[in-house]
């Protein structure tokens, strides 16, 4: 709770109590008068203004309202730094509600603590919670169905840059990932780049002419094998993608591959350790794992109402 200066606190107290006193003065001032007594104001020859007092029930209603206001100020904050006899604060009430939510969430997640992430894939209730966390925190990049987009990995296939097991997913979500493909526009000639462009997207294409395959593979071994491996199957330790399948993060057409080799790429998966709790990370990791290993429970999981 923020404490205001004593001078400002006194100013607030004077304004509040003075306003109530002024209301009472105005109220009783308007209650004086004799019923039927004319003020002497006459319009249109016979329209007279009378100084009738307020009805007693109306006067009493206003008095009760003022008494209620004074009672409220005695028990609740409203008079400067005086917190009221109950000691109530908005921050305290918010903290109580937050504590209830945290306790309810802990009770919800407590049933999953004894299971590993890989085991949670078979628990519909855990996947339902995981799906809810995913939609709130991950769908913005990977899509609500986890199918990804250009530059954002598809989580529903079996192509993983760092690995798709439960432990690895927890590490990825917790600490984030940063993958960089260095640019080769300044180190390779245009001819060398075109040799790679003609070969890399067609690695597994049996129709690729032998001459292009031989030249492309030779250039690949010199330039790319250190990260992607001599067979082009990638390296999960570095997050280097497999180039022999038909899965592309940015696109596998000649123009995109040329841009990638020439200018490089940089991808960033942000760390969520300060955004999600450890329990939330475990269930969302289980949900993500289930997307590429469908067992029927993932599709049936429906996010429950968050406590």
mmCIF file of C-alpha atoms in Angstrom:
data_model
loop_
_atom_site.group_PDB
_atom_site.id
_atom_site.type_symbol
_atom_site.label_atom_id
_atom_site.label_comp_id
_atom_site.label_asym_id
_atom_site.label_seq_id
_atom_site.Cartn_x
_atom_site.Cartn_y
_atom_site.Cartn_z
ATOM 1 C CA UNK A 1 0.000 0.000 0.000
ATOM 2 C CA UNK A 2 1.373 3.439 -0.904
ATOM 3 C CA UNK A 3 1.549 5.887 2.033
ATOM 4 C CA UNK A 4 0.897 9.518 1.135
ATOM 5 C CA UNK A 5 2.601 12.423 2.888
ATOM 6 C CA UNK A 6 1.107 13.635 6.172
ATOM 7 C CA UNK A 7 0.238 17.000 4.663
ATOM 8 C CA UNK A 8 -1.641 15.472 1.756
ATOM 9 C CA UNK A 9 -3.318 12.990 4.112
ATOM 10 C CA UNK A 10 -4.612 15.829 6.272
ATOM 11 C CA UNK A 11 -5.793 17.620 3.142
ATOM 12 C CA UNK A 12 -7.803 14.558 2.074
ATOM 13 C CA UNK A 13 -9.324 14.163 5.556
ATOM 14 C CA UNK A 14 -10.394 17.814 5.658
ATOM 15 C CA UNK A 15 -11.943 17.596 2.165
ATOM 16 C CA UNK A 16 -13.887 14.412 2.968
ATOM 17 C CA UNK A 17 -15.188 15.413 6.402
ATOM 18 C CA UNK A 18 -15.784 18.984 5.255
ATOM 19 C CA UNK A 19 -17.868 17.724 2.325
ATOM 20 C CA UNK A 20 -20.005 15.595 4.630
ATOM 21 C CA UNK A 21 -20.458 18.511 7.031
ATOM 22 C CA UNK A 22 -21.409 20.809 4.146
ATOM 23 C CA UNK A 23 -23.967 18.269 2.936
ATOM 24 C CA UNK A 24 -25.555 18.133 6.399
ATOM 25 C CA UNK A 25 -25.587 21.932 6.673
ATOM 26 C CA UNK A 26 -27.262 22.227 3.279
ATOM 27 C CA UNK A 27 -29.680 19.449 4.166
ATOM 28 C CA UNK A 28 -30.886 20.983 7.445
ATOM 29 C CA UNK A 29 -30.836 24.446 5.923
ATOM 30 C CA UNK A 30 -33.307 23.286 3.284
ATOM 31 C CA UNK A 31 -35.480 21.568 5.910
ATOM 32 C CA UNK A 32 -36.482 24.876 7.522
ATOM 33 C CA UNK A 33 -39.582 26.732 6.548
ATOM 34 C CA UNK A 34 -43.317 26.614 7.113
ATOM 35 C CA UNK A 35 -45.558 24.623 4.851
ATOM 36 C CA UNK A 36 -47.663 26.967 2.753
ATOM 37 C CA UNK A 37 -45.366 29.964 3.379
ATOM 38 C CA UNK A 38 -44.867 31.959 0.171
ATOM 39 C CA UNK A 39 -41.506 33.378 -0.861
ATOM 40 C CA UNK A 40 -43.290 36.266 -2.512
ATOM 41 C CA UNK A 41 -42.354 35.180 -6.043
ATOM 42 C CA UNK A 42 -45.364 35.174 -8.383
ATOM 43 C CA UNK A 43 -45.484 34.359 -12.108
ATOM 44 C CA UNK A 44 -48.345 34.695 -14.540
ATOM 45 C CA UNK A 45 -50.540 36.426 -11.877
ATOM 46 C CA UNK A 46 -51.316 33.248 -9.893
ATOM 47 C CA UNK A 47 -48.248 30.956 -10.010
ATOM 48 C CA UNK A 48 -46.618 31.298 -6.569
ATOM 49 C CA UNK A 49 -43.366 29.882 -5.145
ATOM 50 C CA UNK A 50 -43.645 28.340 -1.677
ATOM 51 C CA UNK A 51 -40.909 27.721 0.891
ATOM 52 C CA UNK A 52 -42.004 24.211 1.856
ATOM 53 C CA UNK A 53 -39.510 22.177 3.976
ATOM 54 C CA UNK A 54 -38.189 18.816 2.813
ATOM 55 C CA UNK A 55 -40.456 15.877 3.598
ATOM 56 C CA UNK A 56 -39.409 14.195 6.849
ATOM 57 C CA UNK A 57 -38.833 10.795 5.177
ATOM 58 C CA UNK A 58 -36.574 12.395 2.588
ATOM 59 C CA UNK A 59 -34.598 14.243 5.261
ATOM 60 C CA UNK A 60 -34.157 11.055 7.289
ATOM 61 C CA UNK A 61 -32.969 9.183 4.200
ATOM 62 C CA UNK A 62 -30.198 11.717 3.586
ATOM 63 C CA UNK A 63 -29.190 11.643 7.253
ATOM 64 C CA UNK A 64 -28.914 7.848 7.170
ATOM 65 C CA UNK A 65 -26.775 8.106 4.035
ATOM 66 C CA UNK A 66 -24.357 10.464 5.794
ATOM 67 C CA UNK A 67 -24.243 8.245 8.896
ATOM 68 C CA UNK A 68 -23.470 5.254 6.667
ATOM 69 C CA UNK A 69 -20.647 7.225 5.023
ATOM 70 C CA UNK A 70 -19.111 8.023 8.409
ATOM 71 C CA UNK A 71 -19.411 4.372 9.462
ATOM 72 C CA UNK A 72 -17.773 3.232 6.234
ATOM 73 C CA UNK A 73 -14.871 5.657 6.745
ATOM 74 C CA UNK A 74 -14.392 4.320 10.269
ATOM 75 C CA UNK A 75 -13.888 0.737 9.086
ATOM 76 C CA UNK A 76 -12.491 1.133 5.546
ATOM 77 C CA UNK A 77 -9.811 3.406 4.023
ATOM 78 C CA UNK A 78 -10.962 6.771 2.769
ATOM 79 C CA UNK A 79 -9.483 9.294 5.205
ATOM 80 C CA UNK A 80 -5.943 9.822 4.017
ATOM 81 C CA UNK A 81 -3.481 7.445 5.679
ATOM 82 C CA UNK A 82 -6.098 6.119 8.100
ATOM 83 C CA UNK A 83 -6.574 2.510 6.931
ATOM 84 C CA UNK A 84 -9.787 1.884 8.843
ATOM 85 C CA UNK A 85 -10.340 -0.351 11.849
ATOM 86 C CA UNK A 86 -10.610 -3.490 9.685
ATOM 87 C CA UNK A 87 -7.243 -2.881 8.021
ATOM 88 C CA UNK A 88 -8.695 -3.707 4.591
ATOM 89 C CA UNK A 89 -6.673 -2.898 1.479
ATOM 90 C CA UNK A 90 -7.287 -3.596 -2.211
ATOM 91 C CA UNK A 91 -3.820 -5.157 -2.401
ATOM 92 C CA UNK A 92 -4.604 -7.452 0.518
ATOM 93 C CA UNK A 93 -7.861 -8.624 -1.052
ATOM 94 C CA UNK A 94 -6.116 -9.195 -4.375
ATOM 95 C CA UNK A 95 -3.409 -11.222 -2.616
ATOM 96 C CA UNK A 96 -6.019 -13.361 -0.864
ATOM 97 C CA UNK A 97 -7.716 -14.104 -4.172
ATOM 98 C CA UNK A 98 -4.355 -14.838 -5.777
ATOM 99 C CA UNK A 99 -3.443 -17.215 -2.954
ATOM 100 C CA UNK A 100 -6.698 -19.088 -3.508
ATOM 101 C CA UNK A 101 -5.973 -19.389 -7.221
ATOM 102 C CA UNK A 102 -2.419 -20.597 -6.567
ATOM 103 C CA UNK A 103 -3.655 -23.172 -4.047
ATOM 104 C CA UNK A 104 -6.314 -24.431 -6.462
ATOM 105 C CA UNK A 105 -3.722 -24.713 -9.255
ATOM 106 C CA UNK A 106 -1.309 -26.559 -6.980
ATOM 107 C CA UNK A 107 -4.013 -29.020 -6.068
ATOM 108 C CA UNK A 108 -4.821 -29.494 -9.766
ATOM 109 C CA UNK A 109 -1.199 -30.128 -10.727
ATOM 110 C CA UNK A 110 -0.408 -32.232 -7.645
ATOM 111 C CA UNK A 111 -1.815 -35.368 -9.284
ATOM 112 C CA UNK A 112 0.737 -35.088 -12.107
ATOM 113 C CA UNK A 113 3.939 -34.525 -10.112
ATOM 114 C CA UNK A 114 4.792 -38.221 -9.824
ATOM 115 C CA UNK A 115 4.621 -38.784 -13.582
ATOM 116 C CA UNK A 116 7.254 -37.973 -16.175
ATOM 117 C CA UNK A 117 6.441 -35.821 -19.192
ATOM 118 C CA UNK A 118 6.452 -38.895 -21.432
ATOM 119 C CA UNK A 119 3.941 -40.579 -19.086
ATOM 120 C CA UNK A 120 1.724 -37.473 -19.033
ATOM 121 C CA UNK A 121 1.173 -37.919 -22.771
ATOM 122 C CA UNK A 122 -1.200 -40.747 -21.838
ATOM 123 C CA UNK A 123 -3.154 -38.676 -19.262
ATOM 124 C CA UNK A 124 -6.098 -36.804 -20.848
ATOM 125 C CA UNK A 125 -6.485 -34.402 -17.914
ATOM 126 C CA UNK A 126 -2.834 -33.365 -18.152
ATOM 127 C CA UNK A 127 -3.113 -32.889 -21.908
ATOM 128 C CA UNK A 128 -6.207 -30.728 -21.423
ATOM 129 C CA UNK A 129 -4.266 -28.439 -19.105
ATOM 130 C CA UNK A 130 -1.312 -28.503 -21.477
ATOM 131 C CA UNK A 131 -3.507 -27.513 -24.405
ATOM 132 C CA UNK A 132 -4.860 -24.567 -22.425
ATOM 133 C CA UNK A 133 -1.321 -23.399 -21.613
ATOM 134 C CA UNK A 134 -0.305 -23.897 -25.249
ATOM 135 C CA UNK A 135 -3.185 -21.827 -26.621
ATOM 136 C CA UNK A 136 -2.414 -18.987 -24.213
ATOM 137 C CA UNK A 137 1.362 -18.900 -24.674
ATOM 138 C CA UNK A 138 2.504 -20.787 -27.794
ATOM 139 C CA UNK A 139 -0.240 -20.551 -30.402
ATOM 140 C CA UNK A 140 0.788 -17.031 -31.395
ATOM 141 C CA UNK A 141 3.898 -18.440 -33.125
ATOM 142 C CA UNK A 142 3.149 -22.125 -33.723
ATOM 143 C CA UNK A 143 -0.542 -21.723 -34.528
ATOM 144 C CA UNK A 144 -3.539 -22.987 -32.524
ATOM 145 C CA UNK A 145 -3.113 -26.456 -34.039
ATOM 146 C CA UNK A 146 0.686 -26.473 -33.638
ATOM 147 C CA UNK A 147 1.234 -26.697 -37.400
ATOM 148 C CA UNK A 148 3.611 -23.734 -37.341
ATOM 149 C CA UNK A 149 4.275 -21.159 -40.055
ATOM 150 C CA UNK A 150 7.199 -19.785 -42.044
ATOM 151 C CA UNK A 151 10.101 -19.560 -39.591
ATOM 152 C CA UNK A 152 8.110 -21.261 -36.813
ATOM 153 C CA UNK A 153 8.484 -25.060 -36.549
ATOM 154 C CA UNK A 154 5.618 -27.443 -37.151
ATOM 155 C CA UNK A 155 5.073 -29.329 -33.892
ATOM 156 C CA UNK A 156 2.745 -31.953 -35.347
ATOM 157 C CA UNK A 157 5.302 -33.843 -37.458
ATOM 158 C CA UNK A 158 8.334 -35.902 -36.425
ATOM 159 C CA UNK A 159 10.921 -33.384 -37.613
ATOM 160 C CA UNK A 160 12.624 -31.855 -34.556
ATOM 161 C CA UNK A 161 15.566 -29.461 -34.576
ATOM 162 C CA UNK A 162 16.655 -30.310 -31.012
ATOM 163 C CA UNK A 163 14.594 -33.380 -30.169
ATOM 164 C CA UNK A 164 10.975 -34.170 -29.382
ATOM 165 C CA UNK A 165 11.231 -36.276 -26.209
ATOM 166 C CA UNK A 166 9.748 -34.960 -22.984
ATOM 167 C CA UNK A 167 13.014 -33.965 -21.285
ATOM 168 C CA UNK A 168 14.265 -32.075 -24.333
ATOM 169 C CA UNK A 169 10.957 -30.265 -24.765
ATOM 170 C CA UNK A 170 11.049 -29.151 -21.133
ATOM 171 C CA UNK A 171 14.566 -27.772 -21.691
ATOM 172 C CA UNK A 172 13.482 -26.001 -24.877
ATOM 173 C CA UNK A 173 10.426 -24.400 -23.292
ATOM 174 C CA UNK A 174 12.256 -23.473 -20.100
ATOM 175 C CA UNK A 175 15.476 -22.020 -21.519
ATOM 176 C CA UNK A 176 14.476 -21.211 -25.082
ATOM 177 C CA UNK A 177 16.561 -21.883 -28.182
ATOM 178 C CA UNK A 178 18.576 -19.732 -30.546
ATOM 179 C CA UNK A 179 19.487 -21.147 -33.948
ATOM 180 C CA UNK A 180 21.694 -19.381 -36.476
ATOM 181 C CA UNK A 181 22.460 -20.289 -40.075
ATOM 182 C CA UNK A 182 25.500 -18.167 -41.015
ATOM 183 C CA UNK A 183 25.421 -16.211 -44.287
ATOM 184 C CA UNK A 184 27.704 -17.466 -47.067
ATOM 185 C CA UNK A 185 27.101 -14.688 -49.569
ATOM 186 C CA UNK A 186 30.529 -13.207 -48.889
ATOM 187 C CA UNK A 187 32.480 -16.478 -48.694
ATOM 188 C CA UNK A 188 31.045 -18.446 -51.613
ATOM 189 C CA UNK A 189 30.948 -17.474 -55.240
ATOM 190 C CA UNK A 190 27.661 -17.217 -57.108
ATOM 191 C CA UNK A 191 28.559 -20.419 -58.927
ATOM 192 C CA UNK A 192 29.166 -22.310 -55.670
ATOM 193 C CA UNK A 193 25.870 -21.067 -54.255
ATOM 194 C CA UNK A 194 23.998 -22.179 -57.361
ATOM 195 C CA UNK A 195 25.665 -25.597 -57.090
ATOM 196 C CA UNK A 196 24.224 -25.970 -53.574
ATOM 197 C CA UNK A 197 20.828 -24.603 -54.651
ATOM 198 C CA UNK A 198 20.627 -27.205 -57.407
ATOM 199 C CA UNK A 199 21.497 -30.013 -54.998
ATOM 200 C CA UNK A 200 20.223 -29.408 -51.449
ATOM 201 C CA UNK A 201 16.447 -29.192 -52.165
ATOM 202 C CA UNK A 202 16.677 -32.339 -54.282
ATOM 203 C CA UNK A 203 18.843 -34.436 -51.966
ATOM 204 C CA UNK A 204 16.472 -37.397 -51.999
ATOM 205 C CA UNK A 205 15.229 -36.916 -55.566
ATOM 206 C CA UNK A 206 16.360 -39.899 -57.664
ATOM 207 C CA UNK A 207 15.775 -37.853 -60.824
ATOM 208 C CA UNK A 208 18.577 -35.423 -59.942
ATOM 209 C CA UNK A 209 21.313 -35.761 -62.613
ATOM 210 C CA UNK A 210 24.428 -37.509 -61.354
ATOM 211 C CA UNK A 211 26.679 -34.612 -62.327
ATOM 212 C CA UNK A 212 24.665 -32.109 -60.265
ATOM 213 C CA UNK A 213 24.502 -34.529 -57.342
ATOM 214 C CA UNK A 214 28.264 -35.126 -57.391
ATOM 215 C CA UNK A 215 29.109 -31.414 -57.667
ATOM 216 C CA UNK A 216 26.539 -30.442 -55.033
ATOM 217 C CA UNK A 217 27.654 -33.103 -52.581
ATOM 218 C CA UNK A 218 31.295 -32.061 -52.985
ATOM 219 C CA UNK A 219 30.427 -28.432 -52.249
ATOM 220 C CA UNK A 220 28.154 -29.485 -49.391
ATOM 221 C CA UNK A 221 30.958 -31.449 -47.702
ATOM 222 C CA UNK A 222 33.181 -28.373 -47.807
ATOM 223 C CA UNK A 223 30.621 -25.829 -46.670
ATOM 224 C CA UNK A 224 27.697 -27.400 -44.820
ATOM 225 C CA UNK A 225 28.639 -30.830 -43.457
ATOM 226 C CA UNK A 226 30.151 -29.439 -40.252
ATOM 227 C CA UNK A 227 26.668 -28.490 -39.013
ATOM 228 C CA UNK A 228 24.253 -30.595 -41.037
ATOM 229 C CA UNK A 229 26.371 -33.756 -41.018
ATOM 230 C CA UNK A 230 28.096 -35.497 -43.954
ATOM 231 C CA UNK A 231 24.791 -37.166 -44.910
ATOM 232 C CA UNK A 232 22.743 -33.982 -44.445
ATOM 233 C CA UNK A 233 20.615 -35.471 -41.675
ATOM 234 C CA UNK A 234 21.179 -32.567 -39.310
ATOM 235 C CA UNK A 235 22.552 -32.265 -35.794
ATOM 236 C CA UNK A 236 20.170 -31.917 -32.800
ATOM 237 C CA UNK A 237 23.055 -30.686 -30.641
ATOM 238 C CA UNK A 238 23.267 -27.575 -32.810
ATOM 239 C CA UNK A 239 19.669 -27.385 -33.938
ATOM 240 C CA UNK A 240 20.823 -27.904 -37.526
ATOM 241 C CA UNK A 241 17.873 -29.248 -39.575
ATOM 242 C CA UNK A 242 17.728 -32.450 -41.568
ATOM 243 C CA UNK A 243 18.055 -31.528 -45.260
ATOM 244 C CA UNK A 244 17.218 -34.942 -46.679
ATOM 245 C CA UNK A 245 13.510 -34.917 -45.893
ATOM 246 C CA UNK A 246 10.870 -32.634 -47.352
ATOM 247 C CA UNK A 247 10.400 -30.498 -44.226
ATOM 248 C CA UNK A 248 11.516 -26.880 -44.523
ATOM 249 C CA UNK A 249 11.328 -24.152 -41.906
ATOM 250 C CA UNK A 250 11.490 -21.260 -44.371
ATOM 251 C CA UNK A 251 10.757 -23.065 -47.648
ATOM 252 C CA UNK A 252 12.519 -25.515 -49.964
ATOM 253 C CA UNK A 253 12.095 -23.791 -53.317
ATOM 254 C CA UNK A 254 15.207 -22.612 -55.156
ATOM 255 C CA UNK A 255 14.643 -18.925 -54.423
ATOM 256 C CA UNK A 256 14.242 -19.450 -50.667
ATOM 257 C CA UNK A 257 17.179 -21.865 -50.426
ATOM 258 C CA UNK A 258 19.327 -19.330 -52.280
ATOM 259 C CA UNK A 259 18.266 -16.590 -49.833
ATOM 260 C CA UNK A 260 19.031 -18.846 -46.885
ATOM 261 C CA UNK A 261 22.512 -19.752 -48.103
ATOM 262 C CA UNK A 262 23.331 -16.195 -49.144
ATOM 263 C CA UNK A 263 21.913 -14.221 -46.206
ATOM 264 C CA UNK A 264 21.675 -16.828 -43.445
ATOM 265 C CA UNK A 265 18.844 -17.286 -40.978
ATOM 266 C CA UNK A 266 18.356 -16.653 -37.290
ATOM 267 C CA UNK A 267 15.552 -18.147 -35.221
ATOM 268 C CA UNK A 268 14.752 -17.483 -31.577
ATOM 269 C CA UNK A 269 12.556 -19.529 -29.281
ATOM 270 C CA UNK A 270 12.092 -17.345 -26.164
ATOM 271 C CA UNK A 271 12.660 -18.776 -22.704
ATOM 272 C CA UNK A 272 9.488 -19.302 -20.668
ATOM 273 C CA UNK A 273 10.959 -20.001 -17.239
ATOM 274 C CA UNK A 274 9.816 -16.578 -16.004
ATOM 275 C CA UNK A 275 6.445 -16.820 -17.760
ATOM 276 C CA UNK A 276 5.272 -20.335 -16.898
ATOM 277 C CA UNK A 277 5.580 -22.357 -13.718
ATOM 278 C CA UNK A 278 7.485 -25.642 -13.725
ATOM 279 C CA UNK A 279 4.166 -27.515 -13.582
ATOM 280 C CA UNK A 280 2.803 -25.590 -16.563
ATOM 281 C CA UNK A 281 5.966 -26.303 -18.538
ATOM 282 C CA UNK A 282 5.665 -30.040 -17.862
ATOM 283 C CA UNK A 283 2.053 -30.304 -19.010
ATOM 284 C CA UNK A 284 2.553 -28.133 -22.099
ATOM 285 C CA UNK A 285 5.636 -30.217 -22.974
ATOM 286 C CA UNK A 286 3.467 -33.334 -22.718
ATOM 287 C CA UNK A 287 0.837 -31.738 -24.944
ATOM 288 C CA UNK A 288 3.424 -30.733 -27.557
ATOM 289 C CA UNK A 289 4.886 -34.247 -27.494
ATOM 290 C CA UNK A 290 1.418 -35.667 -28.025
ATOM 291 C CA UNK A 291 0.918 -33.550 -31.159
ATOM 292 C CA UNK A 292 3.572 -35.515 -33.043
ATOM 293 C CA UNK A 293 2.678 -38.806 -31.354
ATOM 294 C CA UNK A 294 -1.132 -38.882 -31.520
ATOM 295 C CA UNK A 295 -2.697 -41.491 -29.303
ATOM 296 C CA UNK A 296 -6.278 -40.274 -29.464
ATOM 297 C CA UNK A 297 -6.168 -38.590 -26.081
ATOM 298 C CA UNK A 298 -4.641 -35.368 -27.407
ATOM 299 C CA UNK A 299 -7.427 -34.796 -29.900
ATOM 300 C CA UNK A 300 -10.049 -35.509 -27.265
ATOM 301 C CA UNK A 301 -8.482 -33.244 -24.657
ATOM 302 C CA UNK A 302 -10.523 -30.129 -24.015
ATOM 303 C CA UNK A 303 -9.056 -27.262 -21.970
ATOM 304 C CA UNK A 304 -10.802 -27.069 -18.580
ATOM 305 C CA UNK A 305 -11.711 -23.812 -16.887
ATOM 306 C CA UNK A 306 -8.571 -22.426 -15.262
ATOM 307 C CA UNK A 307 -8.833 -22.208 -11.488
#
